[in-house]
PDB file of N, CA and C in Angstrom:
ATOM      1  N   MET A   1      33.792 -75.340 -64.839  1.00  0.00           N
ATOM      2  CA  MET A   1      34.296 -76.664 -65.170  1.00  0.00           C
ATOM      3  C   MET A   1      35.640 -76.916 -64.482  1.00  0.00           C
ATOM      4  N   GLU A   2      36.495 -75.884 -64.459  1.00  0.00           N
ATOM      5  CA  GLU A   2      37.791 -76.046 -63.799  1.00  0.00           C
ATOM      6  C   GLU A   2      37.624 -76.348 -62.316  1.00  0.00           C
ATOM      7  N   LYS A   3      36.653 -75.691 -61.678  1.00  0.00           N
ATOM      8  CA  LYS A   3      36.410 -75.918 -60.250  1.00  0.00           C
ATOM      9  C   LYS A   3      35.931 -77.339 -60.016  1.00  0.00           C
ATOM     10  N   TYR A   4      35.103 -77.855 -60.908  1.00  0.00           N
ATOM     11  CA  TYR A   4      34.623 -79.234 -60.804  1.00  0.00           C
ATOM     12  C   TYR A   4      35.797 -80.204 -60.892  1.00  0.00           C
ATOM     13  N   ILE A   5      36.704 -79.961 -61.836  1.00  0.00           N
ATOM     14  CA  ILE A   5      37.872 -80.831 -61.996  1.00  0.00           C
ATOM     15  C   ILE A   5      38.764 -80.742 -60.763  1.00  0.00           C
ATOM     16  N   GLU A   6      38.950 -79.534 -60.256  1.00  0.00           N
ATOM     17  CA  GLU A   6      39.771 -79.351 -59.055  1.00  0.00           C
ATOM     18  C   GLU A   6      39.169 -80.106 -57.870  1.00  0.00           C
ATOM     19  N   ASN A   7      37.852 -79.989 -57.677  1.00  0.00           N
ATOM     20  CA  ASN A   7      37.186 -80.683 -56.576  1.00  0.00           C
ATOM     21  C   ASN A   7      37.266 -82.197 -56.745  1.00  0.00           C
ATOM     22  N   SER A   8      37.077 -82.667 -57.964  1.00  0.00           N
ATOM     23  CA  SER A   8      37.158 -84.103 -58.222  1.00  0.00           C
ATOM     24  C   SER A   8      38.553 -84.622 -57.921  1.00  0.00           C
ATOM     25  N   THR A   9      39.556 -83.821 -58.266  1.00  0.00           N
ATOM     26  CA  THR A   9      40.942 -84.194 -57.986  1.00  0.00           C
ATOM     27  C   THR A   9      41.176 -84.291 -56.483  1.00  0.00           C
ATOM     28  N   LEU A  10      40.643 -83.345 -55.721  1.00  0.00           N
ATOM     29  CA  LEU A  10      40.790 -83.379 -54.265  1.00  0.00           C
ATOM     30  C   LEU A  10      40.128 -84.624 -53.683  1.00  0.00           C
ATOM     31  N   ILE A  11      38.941 -84.948 -54.171  1.00  0.00           N
ATOM     32  CA  ILE A  11      38.236 -86.135 -53.688  1.00  0.00           C
ATOM     33  C   ILE A  11      39.043 -87.389 -53.993  1.00  0.00           C
ATOM     34  N   LEU A  12      39.576 -87.473 -55.197  1.00  0.00           N
ATOM     35  CA  LEU A  12      40.382 -88.642 -55.562  1.00  0.00           C
ATOM     36  C   LEU A  12      41.658 -88.728 -54.736  1.00  0.00           C
ATOM     37  N   GLN A  13      42.231 -87.595 -54.382  1.00  0.00           N
ATOM     38  CA  GLN A  13      43.421 -87.609 -53.527  1.00  0.00           C
ATOM     39  C   GLN A  13      43.085 -88.171 -52.146  1.00  0.00           C
ATOM     40  N   VAL A  14      41.945 -87.769 -51.596  1.00  0.00           N
ATOM     41  CA  VAL A  14      41.515 -88.302 -50.298  1.00  0.00           C
ATOM     42  C   VAL A  14      41.292 -89.801 -50.404  1.00  0.00           C
ATOM     43  N   LEU A  15      40.609 -90.214 -51.473  1.00  0.00           N
ATOM     44  CA  LEU A  15      40.339 -91.637 -51.668  1.00  0.00           C
ATOM     45  C   LEU A  15      41.643 -92.418 -51.809  1.00  0.00           C
ATOM     46  N   LYS A  16      42.585 -91.880 -52.553  1.00  0.00           N
ATOM     47  CA  LYS A  16      43.879 -92.552 -52.722  1.00  0.00           C
ATOM     48  C   LYS A  16      44.604 -92.673 -51.383  1.00  0.00           C
ATOM     49  N   ARG A  17      44.621 -91.589 -50.602  1.00  0.00           N
ATOM     50  CA  ARG A  17      45.276 -91.661 -49.284  1.00  0.00           C
ATOM     51  C   ARG A  17      44.609 -92.707 -48.411  1.00  0.00           C
ATOM     52  N   PHE A  18      43.270 -92.727 -48.448  1.00  0.00           N
ATOM     53  CA  PHE A  18      42.549 -93.713 -47.640  1.00  0.00           C
ATOM     54  C   PHE A  18      42.907 -95.133 -48.065  1.00  0.00           C
ATOM     55  N   LEU A  19      42.906 -95.390 -49.370  1.00  0.00           N
ATOM     56  CA  LEU A  19      43.214 -96.736 -49.857  1.00  0.00           C
ATOM     57  C   LEU A  19      44.672 -97.106 -49.589  1.00  0.00           C
ATOM     58  N   ASP A  20      45.567 -96.147 -49.706  1.00  0.00           N
ATOM     59  CA  ASP A  20      46.973 -96.406 -49.357  1.00  0.00           C
ATOM     60  C   ASP A  20      47.091 -96.795 -47.889  1.00  0.00           C
ATOM     61  N   ASN A  21      46.373 -96.064 -47.030  1.00  0.00           N
ATOM     62  CA  ASN A  21      46.386 -96.395 -45.603  1.00  0.00           C
ATOM     63  C   ASN A  21      45.784 -97.772 -45.352  1.00  0.00           C
ATOM     64  N   LYS A  22      44.727 -98.088 -46.092  1.00  0.00           N
ATOM     65  CA  LYS A  22      44.084 -99.395 -45.936  1.00  0.00           C
ATOM     66  C   LYS A  22      45.059-100.508 -46.321  1.00  0.00           C
ATOM     67  N   LEU A  23      45.793-100.309 -47.399  1.00  0.00           N
ATOM     68  CA  LEU A  23      46.770-101.292 -47.833  1.00  0.00           C
ATOM     69  C   LEU A  23      47.852-101.478 -46.773  1.00  0.00           C
ATOM     70  N   LYS A  24      48.282-100.388 -46.147  1.00  0.00           N
ATOM     71  CA  LYS A  24      49.266-100.490 -45.064  1.00  0.00           C
ATOM     72  C   LYS A  24      48.706-101.306 -43.914  1.00  0.00           C
ATOM     73  N   LEU A  25      47.428-101.075 -43.584  1.00  0.00           N
ATOM     74  CA  LEU A  25      46.795-101.847 -42.514  1.00  0.00           C
ATOM     75  C   LEU A  25      46.824-103.338 -42.831  1.00  0.00           C
ATOM     76  N   ILE A  26      46.461-103.666 -44.058  1.00  0.00           N
ATOM     77  CA  ILE A  26      46.438-105.071 -44.474  1.00  0.00           C
ATOM     78  C   ILE A  26      47.847-105.653 -44.424  1.00  0.00           C
ATOM     79  N   ASN A  27      48.793-104.938 -44.973  1.00  0.00           N
ATOM     80  CA  ASN A  27      50.174-105.423 -45.011  1.00  0.00           C
ATOM     81  C   ASN A  27      50.786-105.565 -43.621  1.00  0.00           C
ATOM     82  N   ASN A  28      50.314-104.751 -42.686  1.00  0.00           N
ATOM     83  CA  ASN A  28      50.863-104.794 -41.324  1.00  0.00           C
ATOM     84  C   ASN A  28      49.990-105.604 -40.366  1.00  0.00           C
ATOM     85  N   ASN A  29      48.956-106.267 -40.904  1.00  0.00           N
ATOM     86  CA  ASN A  29      48.082-107.135 -40.104  1.00  0.00           C
ATOM     87  C   ASN A  29      47.509-106.406 -38.886  1.00  0.00           C
ATOM     88  N   ILE A  30      46.901-105.251 -39.144  1.00  0.00           N
ATOM     89  CA  ILE A  30      46.319-104.430 -38.085  1.00  0.00           C
ATOM     90  C   ILE A  30      44.980-105.030 -37.642  1.00  0.00           C
ATOM     91  N   THR A  31      44.635-104.851 -36.375  1.00  0.00           N
ATOM     92  CA  THR A  31      43.400-105.413 -35.835  1.00  0.00           C
ATOM     93  C   THR A  31      42.164-104.696 -36.389  1.00  0.00           C
ATOM     94  N   ALA A  32      41.014-105.332 -36.233  1.00  0.00           N
ATOM     95  CA  ALA A  32      39.757-104.766 -36.725  1.00  0.00           C
ATOM     96  C   ALA A  32      39.439-103.427 -36.057  1.00  0.00           C
ATOM     97  N   GLU A  33      39.725-103.296 -34.752  1.00  0.00           N
ATOM     98  CA  GLU A  33      39.439-102.035 -34.054  1.00  0.00           C
ATOM     99  C   GLU A  33      40.270-100.893 -34.640  1.00  0.00           C
ATOM    100  N   GLU A  34      41.536-101.158 -34.876  1.00  0.00           N
ATOM    101  CA  GLU A  34      42.396-100.139 -35.469  1.00  0.00           C
ATOM    102  C   GLU A  34      41.926 -99.817 -36.883  1.00  0.00           C
ATOM    103  N   ASN A  35      41.468-100.834 -37.575  1.00  0.00           N
ATOM    104  CA  ASN A  35      40.936-100.677 -38.918  1.00  0.00           C
ATOM    105  C   ASN A  35      39.720 -99.741 -38.908  1.00  0.00           C
ATOM    106  N   ASP A  36      38.811 -99.948 -37.965  1.00  0.00           N
ATOM    107  CA  ASP A  36      37.618 -99.114 -37.835  1.00  0.00           C
ATOM    108  C   ASP A  36      38.000 -97.659 -37.557  1.00  0.00           C
ATOM    109  N   LEU A  37      39.003 -97.446 -36.731  1.00  0.00           N
ATOM    110  CA  LEU A  37      39.452 -96.089 -36.441  1.00  0.00           C
ATOM    111  C   LEU A  37      39.942 -95.400 -37.713  1.00  0.00           C
ATOM    112  N   LYS A  38      40.623 -96.153 -38.574  1.00  0.00           N
ATOM    113  CA  LYS A  38      41.135 -95.586 -39.819  1.00  0.00           C
ATOM    114  C   LYS A  38      39.981 -95.149 -40.716  1.00  0.00           C
ATOM    115  N   TYR A  39      38.897 -95.947 -40.770  1.00  0.00           N
ATOM    116  CA  TYR A  39      37.745 -95.588 -41.595  1.00  0.00           C
ATOM    117  C   TYR A  39      37.112 -94.290 -41.105  1.00  0.00           C
ATOM    118  N   ASN A  40      37.027 -94.128 -39.793  1.00  0.00           N
ATOM    119  CA  ASN A  40      36.411 -92.925 -39.235  1.00  0.00           C
ATOM    120  C   ASN A  40      37.204 -91.668 -39.569  1.00  0.00           C
ATOM    121  N   ASN A  41      38.473 -91.809 -39.849  1.00  0.00           N
ATOM    122  CA  ASN A  41      39.304 -90.652 -40.167  1.00  0.00           C
ATOM    123  C   ASN A  41      39.009 -90.061 -41.541  1.00  0.00           C
ATOM    124  N   ILE A  42      38.348 -90.809 -42.416  1.00  0.00           N
ATOM    125  CA  ILE A  42      38.104 -90.267 -43.768  1.00  0.00           C
ATOM    126  C   ILE A  42      37.187 -89.051 -43.718  1.00  0.00           C
ATOM    127  N   GLU A  43      36.232 -89.035 -42.796  1.00  0.00           N
ATOM    128  CA  GLU A  43      35.348 -87.871 -42.684  1.00  0.00           C
ATOM    129  C   GLU A  43      36.163 -86.630 -42.333  1.00  0.00           C
ATOM    130  N   LYS A  44      37.105 -86.773 -41.429  1.00  0.00           N
ATOM    131  CA  LYS A  44      37.961 -85.650 -41.053  1.00  0.00           C
ATOM    132  C   LYS A  44      38.795 -85.192 -42.252  1.00  0.00           C
ATOM    133  N   GLU A  45      39.260 -86.127 -43.055  1.00  0.00           N
ATOM    134  CA  GLU A  45      40.048 -85.757 -44.234  1.00  0.00           C
ATOM    135  C   GLU A  45      39.222 -84.883 -45.171  1.00  0.00           C
ATOM    136  N   PHE A  46      37.958 -85.240 -45.380  1.00  0.00           N
ATOM    137  CA  PHE A  46      37.093 -84.424 -46.240  1.00  0.00           C
ATOM    138  C   PHE A  46      36.884 -83.044 -45.630  1.00  0.00           C
ATOM    139  N   GLN A  47      36.660 -82.995 -44.324  1.00  0.00           N
ATOM    140  CA  GLN A  47      36.450 -81.709 -43.663  1.00  0.00           C
ATOM    141  C   GLN A  47      37.699 -80.842 -43.762  1.00  0.00           C
ATOM    142  N   ASP A  48      38.867 -81.460 -43.626  1.00  0.00           N
ATOM    143  CA  ASP A  48      40.117 -80.718 -43.686  1.00  0.00           C
ATOM    144  C   ASP A  48      40.321 -80.071 -45.048  1.00  0.00           C
ATOM    145  N   LEU A  49      39.805 -80.686 -46.087  1.00  0.00           N
ATOM    146  CA  LEU A  49      39.966 -80.129 -47.432  1.00  0.00           C
ATOM    147  C   LEU A  49      39.070 -78.920 -47.683  1.00  0.00           C
ATOM    148  N   GLU A  50      38.041 -78.743 -46.821  1.00  0.00           N
ATOM    149  CA  GLU A  50      37.099 -77.634 -46.970  1.00  0.00           C
ATOM    150  C   GLU A  50      36.552 -77.563 -48.392  1.00  0.00           C
ATOM    151  N   LEU A  51      35.986 -78.657 -48.839  1.00  0.00           N
ATOM    152  CA  LEU A  51      35.460 -78.732 -50.198  1.00  0.00           C
ATOM    153  C   LEU A  51      34.225 -77.849 -50.346  1.00  0.00           C
ATOM    154  N   ASP A  52      34.043 -77.299 -51.528  1.00  0.00           N
ATOM    155  CA  ASP A  52      32.894 -76.435 -51.753  1.00  0.00           C
ATOM    156  C   ASP A  52      31.651 -77.236 -52.151  1.00  0.00           C
ATOM    157  N   TYR A  53      30.634 -76.545 -52.564  1.00  0.00           N
ATOM    158  CA  TYR A  53      29.325 -77.146 -52.819  1.00  0.00           C
ATOM    159  C   TYR A  53      29.377 -78.355 -53.749  1.00  0.00           C
ATOM    160  N   TYR A  54      30.069 -78.252 -54.869  1.00  0.00           N
ATOM    161  CA  TYR A  54      30.078 -79.351 -55.833  1.00  0.00           C
ATOM    162  C   TYR A  54      30.766 -80.596 -55.269  1.00  0.00           C
ATOM    163  N   ALA A  55      31.828 -80.385 -54.571  1.00  0.00           N
ATOM    164  CA  ALA A  55      32.537 -81.509 -53.973  1.00  0.00           C
ATOM    165  C   ALA A  55      31.674 -82.168 -52.901  1.00  0.00           C
ATOM    166  N   ASN A  56      30.932 -81.368 -52.147  1.00  0.00           N
ATOM    167  CA  ASN A  56      30.098 -81.920 -51.085  1.00  0.00           C
ATOM    168  C   ASN A  56      28.990 -82.813 -51.644  1.00  0.00           C
ATOM    169  N   ILE A  57      28.532 -82.529 -52.859  1.00  0.00           N
ATOM    170  CA  ILE A  57      27.533 -83.391 -53.487  1.00  0.00           C
ATOM    171  C   ILE A  57      28.085 -84.806 -53.629  1.00  0.00           C
ATOM    172  N   TYR A  58      29.344 -84.886 -54.006  1.00  0.00           N
ATOM    173  CA  TYR A  58      29.963 -86.181 -54.268  1.00  0.00           C
ATOM    174  C   TYR A  58      30.594 -86.809 -53.033  1.00  0.00           C
ATOM    175  N   GLU A  59      30.726 -86.051 -51.964  1.00  0.00           N
ATOM    176  CA  GLU A  59      31.365 -86.565 -50.754  1.00  0.00           C
ATOM    177  C   GLU A  59      30.655 -87.811 -50.235  1.00  0.00           C
ATOM    178  N   SER A  60      29.321 -87.778 -50.176  1.00  0.00           N
ATOM    179  CA  SER A  60      28.592 -88.940 -49.661  1.00  0.00           C
ATOM    180  C   SER A  60      28.744 -90.140 -50.591  1.00  0.00           C
ATOM    181  N   ASP A  61      28.795 -89.887 -51.908  1.00  0.00           N
ATOM    182  CA  ASP A  61      29.003 -90.980 -52.853  1.00  0.00           C
ATOM    183  C   ASP A  61      30.368 -91.617 -52.657  1.00  0.00           C
ATOM    184  N   ILE A  62      31.388 -90.788 -52.492  1.00  0.00           N
ATOM    185  CA  ILE A  62      32.741 -91.302 -52.291  1.00  0.00           C
ATOM    186  C   ILE A  62      32.816 -92.065 -50.969  1.00  0.00           C
ATOM    187  N   LYS A  63      32.190 -91.535 -49.936  1.00  0.00           N
ATOM    188  CA  LYS A  63      32.195 -92.231 -48.645  1.00  0.00           C
ATOM    189  C   LYS A  63      31.541 -93.597 -48.785  1.00  0.00           C
ATOM    190  N   GLU A  64      30.468 -93.691 -49.562  1.00  0.00           N
ATOM    191  CA  GLU A  64      29.791 -94.974 -49.760  1.00  0.00           C
ATOM    192  C   GLU A  64      30.695 -95.947 -50.504  1.00  0.00           C
ATOM    193  N   VAL A  65      31.386 -95.461 -51.523  1.00  0.00           N
ATOM    194  CA  VAL A  65      32.323 -96.307 -52.266  1.00  0.00           C
ATOM    195  C   VAL A  65      33.419 -96.801 -51.330  1.00  0.00           C
ATOM    196  N   VAL A  66      33.970 -95.891 -50.540  1.00  0.00           N
ATOM    197  CA  VAL A  66      35.033 -96.255 -49.604  1.00  0.00           C
ATOM    198  C   VAL A  66      34.514 -97.279 -48.593  1.00  0.00           C
ATOM    199  N   LYS A  67      33.298 -97.086 -48.128  1.00  0.00           N
ATOM    200  CA  LYS A  67      32.712 -98.022 -47.164  1.00  0.00           C
ATOM    201  C   LYS A  67      32.632 -99.426 -47.767  1.00  0.00           C
ATOM    202  N   VAL A  68      32.168 -99.529 -49.005  1.00  0.00           N
ATOM    203  CA  VAL A  68      32.068-100.833 -49.674  1.00  0.00           C
ATOM    204  C   VAL A  68      33.453-101.445 -49.848  1.00  0.00           C
ATOM    205  N   ILE A  69      34.412-100.625 -50.284  1.00  0.00           N
ATOM    206  CA  ILE A  69      35.785-101.122 -50.437  1.00  0.00           C
ATOM    207  C   ILE A  69      36.314-101.575 -49.087  1.00  0.00           C
ATOM    208  N   PHE A  70      36.092-100.757 -48.071  1.00  0.00           N
ATOM    209  CA  PHE A  70      36.560-101.059 -46.724  1.00  0.00           C
ATOM    210  C   PHE A  70      35.986-102.389 -46.249  1.00  0.00           C
ATOM    211  N   GLU A  71      34.690-102.572 -46.426  1.00  0.00           N
ATOM    212  CA  GLU A  71      34.044-103.807 -45.988  1.00  0.00           C
ATOM    213  C   GLU A  71      34.553-105.013 -46.770  1.00  0.00           C
ATOM    214  N   SER A  72      34.852-104.827 -48.040  1.00  0.00           N
ATOM    215  CA  SER A  72      35.317-105.956 -48.840  1.00  0.00           C
ATOM    216  C   SER A  72      36.717-106.403 -48.426  1.00  0.00           C
ATOM    217  N   PHE A  73      37.482-105.503 -47.808  1.00  0.00           N
ATOM    218  CA  PHE A  73      38.823-105.838 -47.337  1.00  0.00           C
ATOM    219  C   PHE A  73      38.865-105.992 -45.823  1.00  0.00           C
ATOM    220  N   SER A  74      37.704-106.122 -45.215  1.00  0.00           N
ATOM    221  CA  SER A  74      37.615-106.155 -43.764  1.00  0.00           C
ATOM    222  C   SER A  74      38.524-107.225 -43.166  1.00  0.00           C
ATOM    223  N   ILE A  75      39.246-106.810 -42.128  1.00  0.00           N
ATOM    224  CA  ILE A  75      40.133-107.733 -41.414  1.00  0.00           C
ATOM    225  C   ILE A  75      39.356-108.316 -40.244  1.00  0.00           C
ATOM    226  N   THR A  76      39.298-109.627 -40.173  1.00  0.00           N
ATOM    227  CA  THR A  76      38.546-110.258 -39.079  1.00  0.00           C
ATOM    228  C   THR A  76      39.476-110.841 -38.055  1.00  0.00           C
TER     229      THR A  76
END
């Protein structure tokens, strides 16, 4: 159970960093191309954390949530 909580915390930290970066993009009026590059970096963030089996189950779910959030804030 502790490992599950630890992994969930790591996933939420990645999500928070991603959303913080997204907010900076919006506040700084970054172009769509730069915005797309930022989205692609989230996969690297997950890889950098070297999450174990349980975290990897949820990685695709979190990526999908981030994708929906990203699209809803899309800069045109």
